[in-house]
PDB file of C-alpha atoms in Angstrom:
ATOM      1  CA  GLN A1500     -56.020 -61.009  47.466  1.00  0.00           C
ATOM      2  CA  VAL A1501     -52.429 -60.297  46.498  1.00  0.00           C
ATOM      3  CA  GLN A1502     -51.405 -56.662  46.701  1.00  0.00           C
ATOM      4  CA  LEU A1503     -48.047 -55.283  45.622  1.00  0.00           C
ATOM      5  CA  VAL A1504     -46.878 -51.920  46.939  1.00  0.00           C
ATOM      6  CA  GLN A1505     -43.819 -50.355  45.354  1.00  0.00           C
ATOM      7  CA  SER A1506     -41.413 -47.679  46.520  1.00  0.00           C
ATOM      8  CA  GLY A1507     -41.818 -44.132  45.330  1.00  0.00           C
ATOM      9  CA  ALA A1508     -40.447 -42.316  42.312  1.00  0.00           C
ATOM     10  CA  ASP A1509     -36.728 -41.684  42.190  1.00  0.00           C
ATOM     11  CA  VAL A1510     -34.300 -39.476  40.296  1.00  0.00           C
ATOM     12  CA  LYS A1511     -30.746 -40.654  39.706  1.00  0.00           C
ATOM     13  CA  LYS A1512     -27.689 -39.350  37.926  1.00  0.00           C
ATOM     14  CA  PRO A1513     -26.020 -41.315  35.131  1.00  0.00           C
ATOM     15  CA  GLY A1514     -23.704 -43.967  36.498  1.00  0.00           C
ATOM     16  CA  ALA A1515     -25.593 -44.321  39.777  1.00  0.00           C
ATOM     17  CA  SER A1516     -27.653 -47.282  40.994  1.00  0.00           C
ATOM     18  CA  VAL A1517     -31.318 -47.512  41.921  1.00  0.00           C
ATOM     19  CA  LYS A1518     -33.061 -50.030  44.161  1.00  0.00           C
ATOM     20  CA  VAL A1519     -36.821 -50.435  43.829  1.00  0.00           C
ATOM     21  CA  SER A1520     -38.834 -52.342  46.426  1.00  0.00           C
ATOM     22  CA  CYS A1521     -42.070 -54.287  46.111  1.00  0.00           C
ATOM     23  CA  LYS A1522     -43.875 -55.305  49.294  1.00  0.00           C
ATOM     24  CA  VAL A1523     -46.349 -58.166  49.148  1.00  0.00           C
ATOM     25  CA  SER A1524     -49.506 -58.281  51.226  1.00  0.00           C
ATOM     26  CA  GLY A1525     -52.338 -60.785  51.257  1.00  0.00           C
ATOM     27  CA  TYR A1526     -49.896 -63.547  50.327  1.00  0.00           C
ATOM     28  CA  THR A1527     -46.480 -64.868  51.203  1.00  0.00           C
ATOM     29  CA  LEU A1528     -43.626 -63.801  48.964  1.00  0.00           C
ATOM     30  CA  SER A1529     -42.101 -67.275  49.075  1.00  0.00           C
ATOM     31  CA  ASP A1530     -45.284 -68.654  47.490  1.00  0.00           C
ATOM     32  CA  LEU A1531     -44.974 -66.296  44.527  1.00  0.00           C
ATOM     33  CA  SER A1532     -42.654 -66.072  41.556  1.00  0.00           C
ATOM     34  CA  MET A1533     -41.724 -62.401  41.360  1.00  0.00           C
ATOM     35  CA  HIS A1534     -40.697 -60.688  38.132  1.00  0.00           C
ATOM     36  CA  TRP A1535     -39.716 -57.182  37.102  1.00  0.00           C
ATOM     37  CA  VAL A1536     -40.947 -55.448  33.960  1.00  0.00           C
ATOM     38  CA  ARG A1537     -40.248 -51.938  32.755  1.00  0.00           C
ATOM     39  CA  GLN A1538     -41.746 -49.496  30.266  1.00  0.00           C
ATOM     40  CA  ALA A1539     -39.716 -46.597  28.918  1.00  0.00           C
ATOM     41  CA  PRO A1540     -41.586 -43.522  27.661  1.00  0.00           C
ATOM     42  CA  GLY A1541     -43.317 -44.299  24.383  1.00  0.00           C
ATOM     43  CA  LYS A1542     -42.043 -47.878  24.397  1.00  0.00           C
ATOM     44  CA  GLY A1543     -43.501 -51.292  25.092  1.00  0.00           C
ATOM     45  CA  LEU A1544     -43.275 -53.613  28.065  1.00  0.00           C
ATOM     46  CA  GLU A1545     -39.868 -55.163  28.645  1.00  0.00           C
ATOM     47  CA  TRP A1546     -39.221 -58.192  30.863  1.00  0.00           C
ATOM     48  CA  MET A1547     -36.095 -57.695  32.975  1.00  0.00           C
ATOM     49  CA  GLY A1548     -35.975 -60.905  34.957  1.00  0.00           C
ATOM     50  CA  GLY A1549     -37.682 -63.040  37.537  1.00  0.00           C
ATOM     51  CA  PHE A1550     -37.892 -66.273  39.442  1.00  0.00           C
ATOM     52  CA  ASP A1551     -38.289 -69.495  37.500  1.00  0.00           C
ATOM     53  CA  PRO A1552     -40.064 -72.003  39.783  1.00  0.00           C
ATOM     54  CA  GLU A1553     -39.113 -74.927  37.563  1.00  0.00           C
ATOM     55  CA  ASP A1554     -35.421 -74.703  38.357  1.00  0.00           C
ATOM     56  CA  GLY A1555     -35.582 -72.503  41.438  1.00  0.00           C
ATOM     57  CA  GLU A1556     -33.381 -69.784  40.018  1.00  0.00           C
ATOM     58  CA  THR A1557     -33.697 -66.134  39.170  1.00  0.00           C
ATOM     59  CA  LEU A1558     -33.272 -65.513  35.462  1.00  0.00           C
ATOM     60  CA  TYR A1559     -32.245 -62.199  33.951  1.00  0.00           C
ATOM     61  CA  ALA A1560     -32.863 -60.936  30.467  1.00  0.00           C
ATOM     62  CA  GLN A1561     -29.616 -60.982  28.540  1.00  0.00           C
ATOM     63  CA  LYS A1562     -29.831 -57.233  28.014  1.00  0.00           C
ATOM     64  CA  PHE A1563     -29.563 -56.578  31.760  1.00  0.00           C
ATOM     65  CA  GLN A1564     -27.171 -59.317  32.847  1.00  0.00           C
ATOM     66  CA  GLY A1565     -24.348 -57.864  34.880  1.00  0.00           C
ATOM     67  CA  ARG A1566     -26.306 -54.695  35.704  1.00  0.00           C
ATOM     68  CA  VAL A1567     -29.399 -55.990  37.494  1.00  0.00           C
ATOM     69  CA  THR A1568     -29.831 -57.873  40.749  1.00  0.00           C
ATOM     70  CA  MET A1569     -33.137 -59.168  42.046  1.00  0.00           C
ATOM     71  CA  THR A1570     -33.398 -60.186  45.672  1.00  0.00           C
ATOM     72  CA  GLU A1571     -36.061 -61.103  48.202  1.00  0.00           C
ATOM     73  CA  ASP A1572     -36.442 -60.621  51.938  1.00  0.00           C
ATOM     74  CA  THR A1573     -38.930 -63.272  52.994  1.00  0.00           C
ATOM     75  CA  SER A1574     -38.966 -61.958  56.566  1.00  0.00           C
ATOM     76  CA  THR A1575     -40.704 -58.800  55.337  1.00  0.00           C
ATOM     77  CA  ASP A1576     -42.277 -60.227  52.147  1.00  0.00           C
ATOM     78  CA  THR A1577     -40.420 -57.623  50.124  1.00  0.00           C
ATOM     79  CA  ALA A1578     -38.756 -58.057  46.733  1.00  0.00           C
ATOM     80  CA  TYR A1579     -36.065 -55.752  45.414  1.00  0.00           C
ATOM     81  CA  MET A1580     -34.679 -54.885  42.013  1.00  0.00           C
ATOM     82  CA  GLU A1581     -31.371 -53.037  41.818  1.00  0.00           C
ATOM     83  CA  LEU A1582     -30.125 -51.634  38.517  1.00  0.00           C
ATOM     84  CA  SER A1583     -26.620 -50.243  38.358  1.00  0.00           C
ATOM     85  CA  ASN A1584     -24.616 -48.020  36.016  1.00  0.00           C
ATOM     86  CA  LEU A1585     -27.748 -46.122  35.046  1.00  0.00           C
ATOM     87  CA  ARG A1586     -28.005 -44.254  31.761  1.00  0.00           C
ATOM     88  CA  SER A1587     -30.682 -41.993  30.350  1.00  0.00           C
ATOM     89  CA  GLU A1588     -32.231 -44.911  28.448  1.00  0.00           C
ATOM     90  CA  ASP A1589     -33.068 -46.508  31.799  1.00  0.00           C
ATOM     91  CA  THR A1590     -35.644 -43.793  32.474  1.00  0.00           C
ATOM     92  CA  ALA A1591     -38.816 -45.838  32.761  1.00  0.00           C
ATOM     93  CA  VAL A1592     -41.651 -47.052  34.923  1.00  0.00           C
ATOM     94  CA  TYR A1593     -40.564 -50.215  36.703  1.00  0.00           C
ATOM     95  CA  TYR A1594     -43.215 -52.763  37.696  1.00  0.00           C
ATOM     96  CA  CYS A1595     -43.023 -55.794  39.926  1.00  0.00           C
ATOM     97  CA  ALA A1596     -45.310 -58.574  38.700  1.00  0.00           C
ATOM     98  CA  ALA A1597     -46.202 -61.781  40.509  1.00  0.00           C
ATOM     99  CA  ASP A1598     -47.022 -65.242  39.245  1.00  0.00           C
ATOM    100  CA  ASP A1599     -49.002 -67.036  41.949  1.00  0.00           C
ATOM    101  CA  TYR A1600     -49.570 -70.378  40.203  1.00  0.00           C
ATOM    102  CA  GLY A1601     -46.155 -71.061  38.731  1.00  0.00           C
ATOM    103  CA  ASP A1602     -47.662 -70.948  35.256  1.00  0.00           C
ATOM    104  CA  TYR A1603     -45.416 -68.149  33.970  1.00  0.00           C
ATOM    105  CA  ALA A1604     -48.265 -65.645  33.763  1.00  0.00           C
ATOM    106  CA  PHE A1605     -48.127 -62.407  35.715  1.00  0.00           C
ATOM    107  CA  ASP A1606     -51.378 -62.410  37.647  1.00  0.00           C
ATOM    108  CA  HIS A1607     -50.677 -59.422  39.879  1.00  0.00           C
ATOM    109  CA  TRP A1608     -48.886 -56.147  39.205  1.00  0.00           C
ATOM    110  CA  GLY A1609     -47.570 -53.362  41.366  1.00  0.00           C
ATOM    111  CA  PRO A1610     -48.513 -49.750  40.581  1.00  0.00           C
ATOM    112  CA  GLY A1611     -45.136 -49.020  39.043  1.00  0.00           C
ATOM    113  CA  THR A1612     -42.190 -46.859  40.104  1.00  0.00           C
ATOM    114  CA  LEU A1613     -40.938 -44.056  37.888  1.00  0.00           C
ATOM    115  CA  VAL A1614     -37.163 -43.897  37.758  1.00  0.00           C
ATOM    116  CA  THR A1615     -35.727 -40.864  36.011  1.00  0.00           C
ATOM    117  CA  VAL A1616     -32.059 -40.796  35.028  1.00  0.00           C
ATOM    118  CA  SER A1617     -30.852 -37.284  34.410  1.00  0.00           C
ATOM    119  CA  SER A1618     -27.731 -35.253  34.976  1.00  0.00           C
TER     120      SER A1618
ATOM    121  CA  SER B 208     -32.530 -63.263  20.746  1.00  0.00           C
ATOM    122  CA  TYR B 209     -36.137 -64.395  20.631  1.00  0.00           C
ATOM    123  CA  GLU B 210     -38.684 -61.933  19.248  1.00  0.00           C
ATOM    124  CA  LEU B 211     -42.460 -61.738  19.316  1.00  0.00           C
ATOM    125  CA  THR B 212     -44.039 -59.599  16.605  1.00  0.00           C
ATOM    126  CA  GLN B 213     -47.459 -57.945  16.776  1.00  0.00           C
ATOM    127  CA  PRO B 214     -49.225 -55.509  14.446  1.00  0.00           C
ATOM    128  CA  PRO B 215     -48.738 -51.943  15.713  1.00  0.00           C
ATOM    129  CA  SER B 216     -52.435 -51.127  15.609  1.00  0.00           C
ATOM    130  CA  VAL B 217     -55.878 -52.626  15.156  1.00  0.00           C
ATOM    131  CA  SER B 218     -59.085 -50.671  14.689  1.00  0.00           C
ATOM    132  CA  VAL B 219     -62.533 -52.091  15.428  1.00  0.00           C
ATOM    133  CA  SER B 220     -66.084 -50.801  15.560  1.00  0.00           C
ATOM    134  CA  PRO B 221     -68.078 -51.224  18.774  1.00  0.00           C
ATOM    135  CA  GLY B 222     -69.769 -54.613  18.879  1.00  0.00           C
ATOM    136  CA  GLN B 223     -67.429 -56.104  16.295  1.00  0.00           C
ATOM    137  CA  THR B 224     -64.572 -58.595  16.725  1.00  0.00           C
ATOM    138  CA  ALA B 225     -60.909 -57.620  17.049  1.00  0.00           C
ATOM    139  CA  SER B 226     -58.110 -60.133  16.553  1.00  0.00           C
ATOM    140  CA  ILE B 227     -54.458 -59.625  17.400  1.00  0.00           C
ATOM    141  CA  THR B 228     -51.827 -62.096  16.226  1.00  0.00           C
ATOM    142  CA  CYS B 229     -48.492 -62.580  17.934  1.00  0.00           C
ATOM    143  CA  SER B 230     -45.804 -64.291  15.851  1.00  0.00           C
ATOM    144  CA  GLY B 231     -42.672 -66.023  17.062  1.00  0.00           C
ATOM    145  CA  ASP B 232     -40.606 -69.072  16.240  1.00  0.00           C
ATOM    146  CA  LYS B 233     -42.444 -72.181  17.520  1.00  0.00           C
ATOM    147  CA  LEU B 234     -44.613 -69.980  19.717  1.00  0.00           C
ATOM    148  CA  GLY B 235     -47.236 -72.714  19.852  1.00  0.00           C
ATOM    149  CA  ASP B 236     -44.770 -74.851  21.837  1.00  0.00           C
ATOM    150  CA  LYS B 237     -44.458 -72.247  24.594  1.00  0.00           C
ATOM    151  CA  PHE B 238     -46.803 -70.775  27.204  1.00  0.00           C
ATOM    152  CA  ALA B 239     -48.369 -67.572  25.848  1.00  0.00           C
ATOM    153  CA  SER B 240     -50.128 -64.909  27.886  1.00  0.00           C
ATOM    154  CA  TRP B 241     -51.849 -61.662  26.941  1.00  0.00           C
ATOM    155  CA  TYR B 242     -51.968 -58.380  28.873  1.00  0.00           C
ATOM    156  CA  GLN B 243     -54.188 -55.326  28.537  1.00  0.00           C
ATOM    157  CA  HIS B 244     -52.448 -52.049  29.370  1.00  0.00           C
ATOM    158  CA  LYS B 245     -54.273 -48.742  29.640  1.00  0.00           C
ATOM    159  CA  PRO B 246     -52.451 -45.393  30.040  1.00  0.00           C
ATOM    160  CA  GLY B 247     -51.587 -44.582  33.629  1.00  0.00           C
ATOM    161  CA  GLN B 248     -52.561 -48.024  34.876  1.00  0.00           C
ATOM    162  CA  SER B 249     -50.779 -51.303  35.540  1.00  0.00           C
ATOM    163  CA  PRO B 250     -51.084 -54.106  32.984  1.00  0.00           C
ATOM    164  CA  VAL B 251     -53.832 -56.679  33.486  1.00  0.00           C
ATOM    165  CA  LEU B 252     -53.582 -60.367  32.587  1.00  0.00           C
ATOM    166  CA  VAL B 253     -56.439 -61.306  30.248  1.00  0.00           C
ATOM    167  CA  ILE B 254     -55.308 -64.693  28.866  1.00  0.00           C
ATOM    168  CA  TYR B 255     -52.761 -67.222  30.147  1.00  0.00           C
ATOM    169  CA  GLN B 256     -51.564 -70.631  28.968  1.00  0.00           C
ATOM    170  CA  ASP B 257     -52.714 -69.722  25.448  1.00  0.00           C
ATOM    171  CA  THR B 258     -56.436 -70.072  26.065  1.00  0.00           C
ATOM    172  CA  ARG B 259     -57.278 -69.709  29.760  1.00  0.00           C
ATOM    173  CA  ARG B 260     -59.053 -66.667  31.131  1.00  0.00           C
ATOM    174  CA  PRO B 261     -58.426 -65.432  34.703  1.00  0.00           C
ATOM    175  CA  SER B 262     -61.418 -64.955  36.954  1.00  0.00           C
ATOM    176  CA  GLY B 263     -63.006 -61.557  36.460  1.00  0.00           C
ATOM    177  CA  ILE B 264     -62.004 -61.251  32.805  1.00  0.00           C
ATOM    178  CA  PRO B 265     -65.044 -61.006  30.511  1.00  0.00           C
ATOM    179  CA  GLU B 266     -65.860 -63.968  28.294  1.00  0.00           C
ATOM    180  CA  ARG B 267     -65.475 -61.809  25.209  1.00  0.00           C
ATOM    181  CA  PHE B 268     -61.714 -62.223  25.610  1.00  0.00           C
ATOM    182  CA  SER B 269     -60.402 -65.498  24.170  1.00  0.00           C
ATOM    183  CA  GLY B 270     -57.084 -66.903  23.051  1.00  0.00           C
ATOM    184  CA  SER B 271     -55.690 -69.545  20.739  1.00  0.00           C
ATOM    185  CA  ALA B 272     -52.272 -70.726  19.609  1.00  0.00           C
ATOM    186  CA  SER B 273     -50.806 -72.938  16.940  1.00  0.00           C
ATOM    187  CA  GLY B 274     -47.529 -73.261  15.093  1.00  0.00           C
ATOM    188  CA  ASN B 275     -45.700 -69.960  15.125  1.00  0.00           C
ATOM    189  CA  ALA B 276     -48.593 -67.786  16.317  1.00  0.00           C
ATOM    190  CA  ALA B 277     -50.860 -66.963  19.222  1.00  0.00           C
ATOM    191  CA  THR B 278     -54.042 -64.946  18.782  1.00  0.00           C
ATOM    192  CA  LEU B 279     -56.101 -62.800  21.126  1.00  0.00           C
ATOM    193  CA  THR B 280     -59.708 -62.284  20.079  1.00  0.00           C
ATOM    194  CA  ILE B 281     -62.016 -59.694  21.563  1.00  0.00           C
ATOM    195  CA  SER B 282     -65.651 -60.375  20.660  1.00  0.00           C
ATOM    196  CA  GLU B 283     -68.363 -57.745  20.866  1.00  0.00           C
ATOM    197  CA  THR B 284     -65.710 -55.111  21.497  1.00  0.00           C
ATOM    198  CA  GLN B 285     -66.611 -52.292  23.840  1.00  0.00           C
ATOM    199  CA  ALA B 286     -65.172 -48.805  24.224  1.00  0.00           C
ATOM    200  CA  MET B 287     -63.583 -49.887  27.515  1.00  0.00           C
ATOM    201  CA  ASP B 288     -61.466 -52.428  25.606  1.00  0.00           C
ATOM    202  CA  GLU B 289     -59.451 -49.658  23.974  1.00  0.00           C
ATOM    203  CA  ALA B 290     -55.902 -50.205  25.214  1.00  0.00           C
ATOM    204  CA  ASP B 291     -52.482 -51.546  24.318  1.00  0.00           C
ATOM    205  CA  TYR B 292     -52.245 -55.329  24.250  1.00  0.00           C
ATOM    206  CA  TYR B 293     -49.072 -57.348  24.687  1.00  0.00           C
ATOM    207  CA  CYS B 294     -48.413 -61.028  24.193  1.00  0.00           C
ATOM    208  CA  GLN B 295     -45.783 -62.673  26.335  1.00  0.00           C
ATOM    209  CA  ALA B 296     -44.138 -66.064  26.100  1.00  0.00           C
ATOM    210  CA  TRP B 297     -42.036 -68.216  28.377  1.00  0.00           C
ATOM    211  CA  ASP B 298     -39.903 -71.264  28.097  1.00  0.00           C
ATOM    212  CA  SER B 299     -36.674 -72.418  29.664  1.00  0.00           C
ATOM    213  CA  ASN B 300     -34.592 -71.086  26.772  1.00  0.00           C
ATOM    214  CA  ILE B 301     -36.051 -67.634  26.252  1.00  0.00           C
ATOM    215  CA  ALA B 302     -37.370 -66.983  29.791  1.00  0.00           C
ATOM    216  CA  GLY B 303     -39.876 -64.101  29.590  1.00  0.00           C
ATOM    217  CA  VAL B 304     -40.320 -62.101  26.384  1.00  0.00           C
ATOM    218  CA  PHE B 305     -43.001 -59.536  25.547  1.00  0.00           C
ATOM    219  CA  GLY B 306     -44.346 -58.851  22.110  1.00  0.00           C
ATOM    220  CA  THR B 307     -44.007 -55.471  20.439  1.00  0.00           C
ATOM    221  CA  GLY B 308     -47.507 -54.423  21.487  1.00  0.00           C
ATOM    222  CA  THR B 309     -50.719 -53.565  19.619  1.00  0.00           C
ATOM    223  CA  LYS B 310     -52.829 -50.473  20.117  1.00  0.00           C
ATOM    224  CA  VAL B 311     -56.507 -51.344  19.840  1.00  0.00           C
ATOM    225  CA  THR B 312     -58.716 -48.427  18.865  1.00  0.00           C
ATOM    226  CA  VAL B 313     -62.482 -48.689  19.143  1.00  0.00           C
ATOM    227  CA  LEU B 314     -63.923 -46.329  16.547  1.00  0.00           C
TER     228      LEU B 314
END
Protein backbone atom coordinates (compact mmCIF):
# COMPACT_ATOMS: atom_id res chain seq x y z
CA GLN A 1 0.00 0.00 0.00
CA VAL A 2 1.45 3.32 -1.09
CA GLN A 3 1.72 5.93 1.64
CA LEU A 4 2.84 9.51 1.13
CA VAL A 5 4.09 11.53 4.09
CA GLN A 6 4.61 15.25 3.60
CA SER A 7 6.64 17.82 5.50
CA GLY A 8 4.96 20.05 8.03
CA ALA A 9 3.28 23.42 7.69
CA ASP A 10 5.47 26.39 6.87
CA VAL A 11 5.26 30.17 6.99
CA LYS A 12 7.24 32.25 4.53
CA LYS A 13 7.65 35.92 3.75
CA PRO A 14 6.89 37.32 0.29
CA GLY A 15 9.79 36.81 -2.08
CA ALA A 16 11.12 33.76 -0.24
CA SER A 17 11.16 30.14 -1.42
CA VAL A 18 9.56 27.05 0.08
CA LYS A 19 10.51 23.41 -0.39
CA VAL A 20 7.93 20.75 0.43
CA SER A 21 8.89 17.09 0.73
CA CYS A 22 6.88 13.94 0.10
CA LYS A 23 8.28 10.63 1.32
CA VAL A 24 7.02 7.43 -0.25
CA SER A 25 6.59 4.20 1.69
CA GLY A 26 5.18 0.86 0.62
CA TYR A 27 6.44 1.47 -2.92
CA THR A 28 9.47 2.69 -4.79
CA LEU A 29 9.43 6.30 -5.91
CA SER A 30 11.00 5.39 -9.25
CA ASP A 31 7.97 3.20 -10.00
CA LEU A 32 5.58 6.11 -9.50
CA SER A 33 4.78 9.23 -11.45
CA MET A 34 4.69 11.98 -8.84
CA HIS A 35 2.65 15.16 -9.23
CA TRP A 36 1.98 18.24 -7.15
CA VAL A 37 -1.44 19.84 -6.71
CA ARG A 38 -2.42 22.81 -4.60
CA GLN A 39 -5.61 24.30 -3.19
CA ALA A 40 -5.77 27.93 -2.12
CA PRO A 41 -8.36 28.92 0.50
CA GLY A 42 -11.83 28.85 -1.02
CA LYS A 43 -10.48 27.76 -4.40
CA GLY A 44 -10.39 24.56 -6.40
CA LEU A 45 -7.65 22.03 -7.05
CA GLU A 46 -4.82 23.25 -9.24
CA TRP A 47 -2.28 20.99 -10.96
CA MET A 48 1.24 22.41 -10.68
CA GLY A 49 3.28 19.80 -12.47
CA GLY A 50 4.46 16.23 -12.48
CA PHE A 51 6.24 13.41 -14.21
CA ASP A 52 4.99 12.29 -17.60
CA PRO A 53 5.95 8.61 -18.03
CA GLU A 54 5.31 8.71 -21.76
CA ASP A 55 8.23 11.00 -22.50
CA GLY A 56 10.13 10.64 -19.24
CA GLU A 57 10.06 14.32 -18.40
CA THR A 58 8.69 16.50 -15.67
CA LEU A 59 6.06 18.89 -16.97
CA TYR A 60 5.09 22.14 -15.28
CA ALA A 61 1.87 24.05 -15.60
CA GLN A 62 2.48 27.18 -17.62
CA LYS A 63 1.40 29.33 -14.70
CA PHE A 64 4.31 28.10 -12.57
CA GLN A 65 7.06 27.73 -15.16
CA GLY A 66 10.18 29.51 -14.02
CA ARG A 67 9.10 29.51 -10.37
CA VAL A 68 8.67 25.82 -9.56
CA THR A 69 11.14 22.95 -9.49
CA MET A 70 10.20 19.35 -8.83
CA THR A 71 12.93 16.89 -7.95
CA GLU A 72 13.28 13.35 -6.65
CA ASP A 73 15.80 11.59 -4.44
CA THR A 74 15.40 7.92 -5.28
CA SER A 75 17.89 6.92 -2.58
CA THR A 76 15.39 8.04 0.07
CA ASP A 77 12.18 7.68 -2.00
CA THR A 78 11.45 11.35 -1.41
CA ALA A 79 10.01 13.86 -3.87
CA TYR A 80 10.39 17.61 -3.49
CA MET A 81 8.57 20.65 -4.79
CA GLU A 82 10.26 24.03 -4.50
CA LEU A 83 8.35 27.22 -5.26
CA SER A 84 10.25 30.48 -5.40
CA ASN A 85 9.43 34.19 -5.31
CA LEU A 86 6.43 33.53 -3.11
CA ARG A 87 3.50 35.93 -2.96
CA SER A 88 0.40 36.00 -0.80
CA GLU A 89 -1.60 34.23 -3.53
CA ASP A 90 0.64 31.19 -3.05
CA THR A 91 -0.89 30.58 0.38
CA ALA A 92 -2.39 27.14 -0.07
CA VAL A 93 -2.39 23.50 0.88
CA TYR A 94 0.12 21.67 -1.30
CA TYR A 95 -0.45 17.97 -2.03
CA CYS A 96 1.81 15.39 -3.59
CA ALA A 97 -0.17 12.87 -5.64
CA ALA A 98 1.10 9.64 -7.16
CA ASP A 99 0.13 7.78 -10.30
CA ASP A 100 1.17 4.15 -9.87
CA TYR A 101 -0.02 2.75 -13.21
CA GLY A 102 1.14 5.43 -15.62
CA ASP A 103 -2.47 6.10 -16.57
CA TYR A 104 -2.42 9.79 -15.62
CA ALA A 105 -4.76 9.30 -12.66
CA PHE A 106 -3.66 10.24 -9.17
CA ASP A 107 -4.27 7.08 -7.18
CA HIS A 108 -2.57 8.15 -3.95
CA TRP A 109 -2.42 11.50 -2.18
CA GLY A 110 -0.36 12.91 0.63
CA PRO A 111 -2.08 14.61 3.58
CA GLY A 112 -1.20 18.07 2.32
CA THR A 113 1.16 20.78 3.56
CA LEU A 114 -0.13 24.23 4.43
CA VAL A 115 2.16 26.98 3.20
CA THR A 116 1.31 30.46 4.42
CA VAL A 117 2.89 33.49 2.76
CA SER A 118 2.67 36.54 4.96
CA SER A 119 4.79 39.53 5.81
CA SER B 1 -4.94 27.61 -22.00
CA TYR B 2 -7.16 24.56 -21.74
CA GLU B 3 -10.19 24.81 -19.45
CA LEU B 4 -12.57 22.28 -17.96
CA THR B 5 -15.94 23.65 -16.87
CA GLN B 6 -18.23 22.12 -14.25
CA PRO B 7 -21.47 23.34 -12.68
CA PRO B 8 -20.73 25.03 -9.34
CA SER B 9 -23.28 22.98 -7.44
CA VAL B 10 -25.59 20.00 -7.69
CA SER B 11 -28.28 19.09 -5.18
CA VAL B 12 -29.70 15.58 -4.82
CA SER B 13 -32.06 13.78 -2.47
CA PRO B 14 -30.83 10.65 -0.68
CA GLY B 15 -31.33 7.58 -2.84
CA GLN B 16 -31.58 9.60 -6.04
CA THR B 17 -29.07 10.00 -8.89
CA ALA B 18 -26.63 12.90 -9.21
CA SER B 19 -24.86 13.69 -12.47
CA ILE B 20 -21.97 16.08 -12.93
CA THR B 21 -20.82 17.10 -16.40
CA CYS B 22 -17.33 18.32 -17.19
CA SER B 23 -16.95 20.22 -20.46
CA GLY B 24 -13.78 20.86 -22.42
CA ASP B 25 -12.64 21.00 -26.02
CA LYS B 26 -12.39 17.42 -27.37
CA LEU B 27 -12.43 16.09 -23.82
CA GLY B 28 -13.60 12.72 -25.10
CA ASP B 29 -10.21 12.31 -26.82
CA LYS B 30 -8.31 12.64 -23.54
CA PHE B 31 -8.04 10.60 -20.35
CA ALA B 32 -10.53 11.92 -17.78
CA SER B 33 -10.50 11.20 -14.06
CA TRP B 34 -12.79 12.24 -11.22
CA TYR B 35 -11.88 13.04 -7.60
CA GLN B 36 -13.99 13.35 -4.47
CA HIS B 37 -12.73 15.95 -2.00
CA LYS B 38 -14.18 16.38 1.48
CA PRO B 39 -13.20 19.28 3.78
CA GLY B 40 -10.05 18.62 5.77
CA GLN B 41 -9.23 15.47 3.83
CA SER B 42 -7.11 14.58 0.81
CA PRO B 43 -8.83 14.05 -2.54
CA VAL B 44 -9.82 10.51 -3.48
CA LEU B 45 -9.80 9.08 -7.01
CA VAL B 46 -13.26 7.71 -7.85
CA ILE B 47 -13.09 7.28 -11.65
CA TYR B 48 -10.13 7.05 -14.04
CA GLN B 49 -9.76 6.56 -17.79
CA ASP B 50 -13.29 7.93 -18.23
CA THR B 51 -15.14 4.88 -16.95
CA ARG B 52 -12.93 2.75 -14.70
CA ARG B 53 -13.47 2.55 -10.96
CA PRO B 54 -10.55 1.96 -8.55
CA SER B 55 -10.82 -0.90 -6.11
CA GLY B 56 -12.70 0.10 -2.99
CA ILE B 57 -14.87 2.69 -4.73
CA PRO B 58 -18.58 1.82 -4.51
CA GLU B 59 -20.35 0.68 -7.66
CA ARG B 60 -22.75 3.59 -7.40
CA PHE B 61 -19.99 5.77 -8.87
CA SER B 62 -19.77 5.56 -12.66
CA GLY B 63 -18.30 7.60 -15.47
CA SER B 64 -18.77 8.21 -19.17
CA ALA B 65 -17.28 10.45 -21.83
CA SER B 66 -18.04 11.52 -25.36
CA GLY B 67 -17.31 14.47 -27.59
CA ASN B 68 -16.60 17.53 -25.49
CA ALA B 69 -17.86 16.16 -22.16
CA ALA B 70 -17.22 13.67 -19.40
CA THR B 71 -19.88 12.80 -16.83
CA LEU B 72 -19.73 11.44 -13.30
CA THR B 73 -22.89 9.74 -12.10
CA ILE B 74 -23.62 8.86 -8.50
CA SER B 75 -26.52 6.41 -8.21
CA GLU B 76 -28.47 5.89 -5.01
CA THR B 77 -26.69 8.86 -3.48
CA GLN B 78 -25.90 8.68 0.21
CA ALA B 79 -25.21 11.40 2.75
CA MET B 80 -21.55 10.34 2.80
CA ASP B 81 -21.27 11.31 -0.89
CA GLU B 82 -21.63 14.99 -0.04
CA ALA B 83 -18.35 16.55 -1.16
CA ASP B 84 -16.65 18.60 -3.85
CA TYR B 85 -16.00 16.72 -7.07
CA TYR B 86 -13.35 17.59 -9.64
CA CYS B 87 -12.77 16.26 -13.12
CA GLN B 88 -9.23 16.15 -14.42
CA ALA B 89 -7.87 15.54 -17.88
CA TRP B 90 -4.49 14.73 -19.36
CA ASP B 91 -2.90 14.66 -22.73
CA SER B 92 0.51 15.51 -24.09
CA ASN B 93 -0.55 19.05 -25.02
CA ILE B 94 -2.37 20.18 -21.90
CA ALA B 95 -0.63 17.95 -19.32
CA GLY B 96 -2.80 17.90 -16.17
CA VAL B 97 -5.80 20.21 -15.81
CA PHE B 98 -8.52 20.17 -13.15
CA GLY B 99 -12.07 21.24 -13.67
CA THR B 100 -13.62 24.12 -11.76
CA GLY B 101 -15.21 21.79 -9.21
CA THR B 102 -18.79 20.93 -8.23
CA LYS B 103 -20.21 20.93 -4.73
CA VAL B 104 -22.64 18.05 -4.30
CA THR B 105 -25.21 18.59 -1.58
CA VAL B 106 -27.36 15.72 -0.37
CA LEU B 107 -30.59 17.25 0.91
